[in-house]
Coordinates of C-alpha atoms and ligand atoms in Angstrom, one line a residue:
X1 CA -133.9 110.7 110.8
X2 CA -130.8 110.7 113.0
X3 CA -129.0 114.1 112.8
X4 CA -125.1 113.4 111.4
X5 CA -122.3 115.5 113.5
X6 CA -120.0 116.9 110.9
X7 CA -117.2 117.7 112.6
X8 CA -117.0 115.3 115.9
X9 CA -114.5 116.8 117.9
X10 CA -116.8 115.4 120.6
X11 CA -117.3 112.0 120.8
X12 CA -117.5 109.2 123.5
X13 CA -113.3 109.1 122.9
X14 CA -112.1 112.9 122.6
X15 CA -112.9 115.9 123.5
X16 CA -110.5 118.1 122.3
X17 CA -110.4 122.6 122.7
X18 CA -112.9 124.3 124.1
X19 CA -116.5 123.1 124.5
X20 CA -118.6 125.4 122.0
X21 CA -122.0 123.9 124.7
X22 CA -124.5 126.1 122.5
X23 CA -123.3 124.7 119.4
X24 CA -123.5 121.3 120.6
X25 CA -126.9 121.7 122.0
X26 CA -128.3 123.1 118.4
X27 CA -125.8 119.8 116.8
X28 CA -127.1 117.6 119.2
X29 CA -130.7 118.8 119.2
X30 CA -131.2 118.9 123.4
X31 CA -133.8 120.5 125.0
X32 CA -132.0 122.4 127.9
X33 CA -133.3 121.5 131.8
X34 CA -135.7 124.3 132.1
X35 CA -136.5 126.2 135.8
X36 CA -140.0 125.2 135.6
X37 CA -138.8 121.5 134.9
X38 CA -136.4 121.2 137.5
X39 CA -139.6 122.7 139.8
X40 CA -141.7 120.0 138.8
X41 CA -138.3 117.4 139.7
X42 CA -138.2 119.6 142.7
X43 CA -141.9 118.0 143.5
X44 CA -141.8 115.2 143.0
X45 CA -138.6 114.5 144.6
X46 CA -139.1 116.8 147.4
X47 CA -135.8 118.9 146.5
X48 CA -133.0 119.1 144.2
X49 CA -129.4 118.2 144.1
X50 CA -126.7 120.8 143.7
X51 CA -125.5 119.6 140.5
X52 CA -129.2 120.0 139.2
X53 CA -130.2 123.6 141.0
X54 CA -126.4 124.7 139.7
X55 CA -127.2 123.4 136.6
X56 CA -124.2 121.3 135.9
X57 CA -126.8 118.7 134.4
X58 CA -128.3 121.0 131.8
X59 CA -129.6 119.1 129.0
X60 CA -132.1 116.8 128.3
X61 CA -134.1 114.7 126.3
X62 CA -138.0 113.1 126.9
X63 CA -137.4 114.0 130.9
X64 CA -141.0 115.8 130.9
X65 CA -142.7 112.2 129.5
X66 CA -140.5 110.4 132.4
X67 CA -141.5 113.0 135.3
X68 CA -144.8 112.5 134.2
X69 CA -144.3 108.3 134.0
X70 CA -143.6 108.9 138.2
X71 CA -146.0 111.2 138.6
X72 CA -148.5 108.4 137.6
X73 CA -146.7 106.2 139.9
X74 CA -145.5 104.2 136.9
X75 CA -141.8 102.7 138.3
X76 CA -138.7 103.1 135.6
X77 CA -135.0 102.2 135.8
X78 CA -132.1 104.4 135.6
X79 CA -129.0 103.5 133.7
X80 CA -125.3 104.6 133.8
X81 CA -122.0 103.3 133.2
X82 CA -118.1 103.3 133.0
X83 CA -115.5 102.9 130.2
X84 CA -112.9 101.4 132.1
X85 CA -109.8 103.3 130.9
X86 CA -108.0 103.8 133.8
X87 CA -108.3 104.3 137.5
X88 CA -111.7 106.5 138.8
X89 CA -111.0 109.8 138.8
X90 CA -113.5 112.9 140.3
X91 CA -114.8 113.5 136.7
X92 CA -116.2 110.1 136.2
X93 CA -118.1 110.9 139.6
X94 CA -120.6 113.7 138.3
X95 CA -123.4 111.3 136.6
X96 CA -122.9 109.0 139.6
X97 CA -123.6 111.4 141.9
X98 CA -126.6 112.3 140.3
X99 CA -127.7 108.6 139.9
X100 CA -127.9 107.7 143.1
X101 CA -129.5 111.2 144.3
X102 CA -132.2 109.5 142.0
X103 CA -132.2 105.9 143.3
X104 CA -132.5 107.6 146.9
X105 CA -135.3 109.7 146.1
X106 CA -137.2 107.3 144.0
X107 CA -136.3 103.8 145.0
X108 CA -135.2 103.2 141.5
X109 CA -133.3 100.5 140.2
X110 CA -129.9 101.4 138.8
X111 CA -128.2 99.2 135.4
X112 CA -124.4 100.1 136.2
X113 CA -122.5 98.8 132.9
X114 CA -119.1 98.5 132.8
X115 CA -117.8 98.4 128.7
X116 CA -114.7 96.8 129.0
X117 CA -114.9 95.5 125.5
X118 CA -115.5 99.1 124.4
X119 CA -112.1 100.2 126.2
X120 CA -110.0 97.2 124.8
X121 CA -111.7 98.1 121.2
X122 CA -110.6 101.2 121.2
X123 CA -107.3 101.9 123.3
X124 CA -104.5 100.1 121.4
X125 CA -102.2 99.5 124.1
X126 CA -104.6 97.7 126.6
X127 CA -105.1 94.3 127.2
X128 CA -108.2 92.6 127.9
X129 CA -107.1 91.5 130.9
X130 CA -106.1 94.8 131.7
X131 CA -109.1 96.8 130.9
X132 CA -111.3 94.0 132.9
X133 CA -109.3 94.1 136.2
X134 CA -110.0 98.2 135.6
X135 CA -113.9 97.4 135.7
X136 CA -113.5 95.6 138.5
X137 CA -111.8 98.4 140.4
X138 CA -113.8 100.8 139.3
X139 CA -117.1 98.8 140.4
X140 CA -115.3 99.4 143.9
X141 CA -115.3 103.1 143.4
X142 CA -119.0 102.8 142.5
X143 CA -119.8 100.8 145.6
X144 CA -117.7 103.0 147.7
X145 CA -119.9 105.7 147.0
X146 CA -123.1 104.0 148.7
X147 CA -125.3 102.8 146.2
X148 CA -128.1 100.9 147.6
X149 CA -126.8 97.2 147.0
X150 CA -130.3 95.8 146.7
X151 CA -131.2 98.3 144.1
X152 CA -127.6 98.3 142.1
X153 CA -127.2 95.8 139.0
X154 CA -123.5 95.4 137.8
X155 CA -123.2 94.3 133.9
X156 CA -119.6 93.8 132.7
X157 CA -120.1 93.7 129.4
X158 CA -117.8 90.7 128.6
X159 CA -118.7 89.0 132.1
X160 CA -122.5 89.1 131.0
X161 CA -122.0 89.0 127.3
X162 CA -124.8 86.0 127.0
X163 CA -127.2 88.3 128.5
X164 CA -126.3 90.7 126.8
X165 CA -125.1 90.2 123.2
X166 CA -128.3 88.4 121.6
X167 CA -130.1 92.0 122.4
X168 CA -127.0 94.4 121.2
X169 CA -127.7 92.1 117.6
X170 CA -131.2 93.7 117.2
X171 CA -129.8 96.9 117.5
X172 CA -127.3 96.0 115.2
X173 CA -129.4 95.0 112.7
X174 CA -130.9 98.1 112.9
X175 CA -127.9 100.3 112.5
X176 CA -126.0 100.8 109.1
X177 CA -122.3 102.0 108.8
X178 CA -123.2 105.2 107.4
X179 CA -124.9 105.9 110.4
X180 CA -122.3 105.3 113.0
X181 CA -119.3 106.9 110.7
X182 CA -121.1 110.4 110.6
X183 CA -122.6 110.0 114.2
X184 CA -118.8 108.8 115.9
X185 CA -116.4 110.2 113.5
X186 CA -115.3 106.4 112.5
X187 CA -114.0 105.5 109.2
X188 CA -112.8 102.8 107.0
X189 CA -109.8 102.3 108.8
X190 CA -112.1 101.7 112.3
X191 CA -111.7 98.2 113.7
X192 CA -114.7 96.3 113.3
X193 CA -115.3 96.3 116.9
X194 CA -115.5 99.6 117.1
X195 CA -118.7 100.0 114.5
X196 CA -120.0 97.5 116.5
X197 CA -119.8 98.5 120.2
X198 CA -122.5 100.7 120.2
X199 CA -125.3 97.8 120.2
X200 CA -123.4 96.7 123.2
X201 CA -124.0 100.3 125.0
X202 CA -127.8 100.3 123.6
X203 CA -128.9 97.4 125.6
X204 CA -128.9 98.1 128.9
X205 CA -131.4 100.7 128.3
X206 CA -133.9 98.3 127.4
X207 CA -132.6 95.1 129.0
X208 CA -135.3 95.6 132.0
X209 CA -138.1 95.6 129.3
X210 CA -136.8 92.4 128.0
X211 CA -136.7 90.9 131.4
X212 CA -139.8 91.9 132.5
X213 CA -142.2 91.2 128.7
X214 CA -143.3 94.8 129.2
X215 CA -142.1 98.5 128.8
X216 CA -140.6 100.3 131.4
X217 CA -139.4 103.9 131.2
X218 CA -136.0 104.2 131.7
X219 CA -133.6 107.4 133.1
X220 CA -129.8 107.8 131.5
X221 CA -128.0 110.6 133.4
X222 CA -124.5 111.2 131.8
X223 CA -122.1 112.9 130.5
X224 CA -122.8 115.0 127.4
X225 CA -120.2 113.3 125.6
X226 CA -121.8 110.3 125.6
X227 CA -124.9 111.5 124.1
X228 CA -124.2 109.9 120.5
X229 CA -125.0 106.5 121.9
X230 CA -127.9 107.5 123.0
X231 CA -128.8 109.3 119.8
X232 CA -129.0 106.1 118.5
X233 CA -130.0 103.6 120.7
X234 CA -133.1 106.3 120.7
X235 CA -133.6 105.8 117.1
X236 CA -133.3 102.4 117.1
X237 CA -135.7 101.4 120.3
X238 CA -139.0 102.3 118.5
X239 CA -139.0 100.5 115.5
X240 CA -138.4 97.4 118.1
X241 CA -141.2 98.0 120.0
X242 CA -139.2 99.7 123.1
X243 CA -139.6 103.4 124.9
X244 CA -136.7 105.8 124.0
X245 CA -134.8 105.7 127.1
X246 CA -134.9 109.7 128.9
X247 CA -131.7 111.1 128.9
X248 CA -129.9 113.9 130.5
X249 CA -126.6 115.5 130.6
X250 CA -123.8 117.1 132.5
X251 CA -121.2 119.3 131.7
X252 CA -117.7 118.3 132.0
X253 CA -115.3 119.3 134.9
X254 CA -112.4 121.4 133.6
X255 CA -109.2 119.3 133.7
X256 CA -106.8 120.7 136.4
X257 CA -104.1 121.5 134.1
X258 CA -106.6 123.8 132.6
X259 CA -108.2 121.4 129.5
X260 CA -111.8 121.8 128.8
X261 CA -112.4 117.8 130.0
X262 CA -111.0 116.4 133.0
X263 CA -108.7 113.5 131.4
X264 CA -105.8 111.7 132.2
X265 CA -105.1 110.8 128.9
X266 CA -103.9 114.1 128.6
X267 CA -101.9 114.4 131.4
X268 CA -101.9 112.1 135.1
X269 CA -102.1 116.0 136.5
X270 CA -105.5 116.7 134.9
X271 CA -107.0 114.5 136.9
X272 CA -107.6 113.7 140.8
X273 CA -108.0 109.9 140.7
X274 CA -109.6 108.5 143.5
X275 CA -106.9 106.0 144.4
X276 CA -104.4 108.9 144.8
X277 CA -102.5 109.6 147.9
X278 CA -103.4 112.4 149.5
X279 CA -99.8 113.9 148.7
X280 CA -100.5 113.5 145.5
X281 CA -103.5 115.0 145.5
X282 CA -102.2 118.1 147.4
X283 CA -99.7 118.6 145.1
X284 CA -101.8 118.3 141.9
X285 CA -104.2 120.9 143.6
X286 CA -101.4 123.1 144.5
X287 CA -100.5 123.5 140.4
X288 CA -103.5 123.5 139.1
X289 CA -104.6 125.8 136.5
X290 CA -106.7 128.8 137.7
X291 CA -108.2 131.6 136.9
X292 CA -105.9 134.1 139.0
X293 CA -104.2 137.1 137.6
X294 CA -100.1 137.7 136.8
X295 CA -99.2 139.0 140.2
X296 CA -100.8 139.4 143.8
X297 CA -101.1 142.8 143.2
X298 CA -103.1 142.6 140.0
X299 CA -105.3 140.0 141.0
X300 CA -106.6 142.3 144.1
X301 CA -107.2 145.6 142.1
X302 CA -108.8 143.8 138.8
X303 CA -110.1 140.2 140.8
X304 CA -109.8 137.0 139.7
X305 CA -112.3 134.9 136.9
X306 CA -113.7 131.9 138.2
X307 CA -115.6 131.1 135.2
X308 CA -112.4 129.7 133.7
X309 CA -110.8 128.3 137.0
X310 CA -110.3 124.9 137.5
X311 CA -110.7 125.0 141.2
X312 CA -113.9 127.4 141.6
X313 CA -115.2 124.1 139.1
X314 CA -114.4 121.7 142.2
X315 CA -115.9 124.2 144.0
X316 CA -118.8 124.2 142.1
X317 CA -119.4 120.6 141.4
X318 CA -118.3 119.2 144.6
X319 CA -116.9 120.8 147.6
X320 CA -118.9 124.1 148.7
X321 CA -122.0 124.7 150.2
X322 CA -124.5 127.1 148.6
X323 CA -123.2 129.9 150.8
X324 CA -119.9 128.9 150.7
X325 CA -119.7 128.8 146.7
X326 CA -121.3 132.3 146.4
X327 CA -118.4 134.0 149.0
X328 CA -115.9 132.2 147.1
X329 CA -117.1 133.4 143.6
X330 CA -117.9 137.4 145.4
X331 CA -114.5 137.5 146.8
X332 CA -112.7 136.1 143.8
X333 CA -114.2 138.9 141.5
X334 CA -113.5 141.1 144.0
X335 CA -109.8 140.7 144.5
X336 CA -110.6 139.8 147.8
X337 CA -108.9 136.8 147.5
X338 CA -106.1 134.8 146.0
X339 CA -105.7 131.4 144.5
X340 CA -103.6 130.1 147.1
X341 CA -106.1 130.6 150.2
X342 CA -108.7 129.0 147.7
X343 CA -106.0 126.1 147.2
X344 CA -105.7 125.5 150.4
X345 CA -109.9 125.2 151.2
X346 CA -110.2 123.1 148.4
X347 CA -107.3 120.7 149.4
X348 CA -108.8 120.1 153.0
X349 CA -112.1 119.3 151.4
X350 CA -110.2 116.8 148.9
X351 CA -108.0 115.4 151.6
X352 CA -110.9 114.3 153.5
X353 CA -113.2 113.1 151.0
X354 CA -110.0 110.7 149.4
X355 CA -109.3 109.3 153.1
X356 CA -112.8 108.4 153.6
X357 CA -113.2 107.2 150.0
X358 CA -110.3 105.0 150.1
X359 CA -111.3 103.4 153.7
X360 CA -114.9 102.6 152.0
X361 CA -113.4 101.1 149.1
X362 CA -111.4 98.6 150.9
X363 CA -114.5 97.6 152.6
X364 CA -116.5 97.4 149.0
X365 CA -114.3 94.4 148.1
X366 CA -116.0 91.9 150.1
X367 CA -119.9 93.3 148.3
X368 CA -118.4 93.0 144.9
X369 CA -120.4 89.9 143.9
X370 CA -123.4 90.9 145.9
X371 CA -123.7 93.7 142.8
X372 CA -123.2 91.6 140.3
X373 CA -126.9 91.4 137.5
X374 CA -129.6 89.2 139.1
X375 CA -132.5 89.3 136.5
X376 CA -134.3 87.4 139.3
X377 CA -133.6 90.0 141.4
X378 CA -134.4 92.6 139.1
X379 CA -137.3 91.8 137.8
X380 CA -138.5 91.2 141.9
X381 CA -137.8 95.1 142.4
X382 CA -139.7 96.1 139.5
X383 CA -142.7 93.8 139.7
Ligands
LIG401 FE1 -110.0 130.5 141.2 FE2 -110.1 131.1 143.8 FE3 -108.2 132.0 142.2 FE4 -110.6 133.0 142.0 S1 -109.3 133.1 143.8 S2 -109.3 132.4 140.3 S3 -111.8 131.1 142.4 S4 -108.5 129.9 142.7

């Protein structure tokens, strides 16, 4: 039976106050991303990445019966995506990070989907063509950040919709409107789009399987708040025959205005988009929210809390070595330092990861189409 979520105050579309994580874990049911897992990852993959030894991904579901699938030498997929709202920003980067760390280590095809029909469903003031010249830029973004071209399959939902909408109708089928009101929070008042789109986000997850006439276990790293899709798409899967796709999740990065998830539908300052100029970005740092004390004064006698600072989270998730990390953290508690030395690390690191972002993206342009879903192509790589 697929466990209802009462009180959705996080959903694939809003995340609103503080993340309660242990509450949704228990809602949820997820099996946190134990030490002696990530060990067994560890072998496997000959080491970890940071955002899985600092345990920014933390929950899971089914990744022992997929570690064992490559232990046996069995190959899988993995499987990400983007709602294209709005311009990349750092947030969006955490499960893509983490994918390609996987497609590196294992050689593993990637399913990038981009649900443009998703974001026009549900954000009244976009246009179609809006939210599908979005996917496009964001695919750029995704390039940019080096995934292996050969390995990569881009589906844009309403680019591919022949591939994909006879599959997202079996889910369908499958799912009754009593099941994706309690799961999303939708109601009577819901476009009919909307109770729809979640076939659409199913399929990718078993597309390969299609493609191929056999099973193939697949890996979905994401963020937590897209677990409710999955919930789903996990339920449904079985009764047609499929594996439950693996799952596991990431925390979100605190917004830089201080909100529990990075968004920029909250405020353009939350967020660091990838697109903006560095002055931008310096100045967006340089008021961010942190976890400093009232004065100078105060802040060296009683030290500063990095567990609700917006920067130490950059820190964390993107921009400090092991070592690093664990001076910043010692010093902050300490009193040792202030916000605005930390400031100024984090904006050189920034500064230099935007420059050479935004020179990579210009040269992604000319690979866009080379991205693009190949099932011949797909199907070669997992033959
Ligand atoms: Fe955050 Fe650094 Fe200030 Fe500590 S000193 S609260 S880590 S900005």
């Amino acid at each position: 039976m697929l466990m209802a979520v009462r009180k959705p105050l996080f959903t694939p579309w809003g995340v609103e106050g503080e993340i309660d994580y242990d509450r949704i874990i228990k809602e949820f049911g997820l099996e946190i991303i134990s030490d002696e897992l990530l060990s067994k990852l560890s072998k496997l993959a000959k080491g970890l990445h940071p955002l899985l030894e600092r345990k920014v991904f933390f929950t899971h579901r089914d990744l022992p019966w997929l570690l064992s699938k490559i232990a046996s030498g069995e190959k899988f997929f993995l499987y990400t995506g983007r709602g294209p709202s709005e311009k990349t920003h750092l947030g969006h980067l955490i499960p893509w990070i983490v994918t390609k760390w996987f497609q590196e280590k294992f050689k593993a095809p990637l399913i990038f989907q981009f649900t443009d029909d998703e974001k026009f469903l549900f954000k009244q003031d976009l246009s179609l063509d809006k939210v599908k010249s979005l996917a496009l830029d964001n695919a750029l973004d995704v390039i940019a950040l080096g995934f292996d071209e050969k390995l990569t399959f881009f589906l844009f939902d309403t680019m591919h919709a022949d591939l994909l909408y006879p599959q997202a109708l079996r889910i369908a089928k499958k799912v009754t409107f009593n099941t994706v009101k309690a799961v999303f929070g939708l109601n009577q008042s819901s476009n009919i789009g909307q109770i729809f789109f979640t076939s659409m986000q199913a399929v990718p997850a078993f597309l390969p399987s299609v493609i191929l006439g056999k099973n193939i276990p697949c890996l979905i790293p994401m963020g937590l708040d897209q677990d409710p899709h999955f919930r789903i798409a996990r339920d449904v899967l079985p009764r047609l025959g499929f594996y439950k796709p693996a799952c596991m999740h990431s925390r979100m990065l605190k917004g830089l205005t201080g909100s529990a998830k990075m968004s920029a539908s909250k405020s353009p300052n939350d967020v660091l988009f990838l697109d903006d100029s560095l002055q931008v970005a310096e100045r967006k740092i340089k008021n961010a929210f942190t976890g400093g004390r009232e004065t100078a004064a105060v802040q060296r006698s009683k030290g500063g809390r990095p567990e609700i600072c917006s920067i130490f989270n950059y820190f964390q998730y993107f921009f400090a070595s092991d070592e690093e990390l664990s001076i910043i953290e010692s010093e902050c508690r300490k009193g040792l330092r202030l916000c605005g030395d930390c400031k100024k690390q984090l904006i050189e690191k920034v500064l230099k990861f935007l420059e050479q972002h935004q020179k990579a993206k210009e040269r992604a342009r000319e690979k866009l189409e080379r991205f693009f879903f190949s099932s011949e192509c797909l199907r070669k790589v997992l033959s």
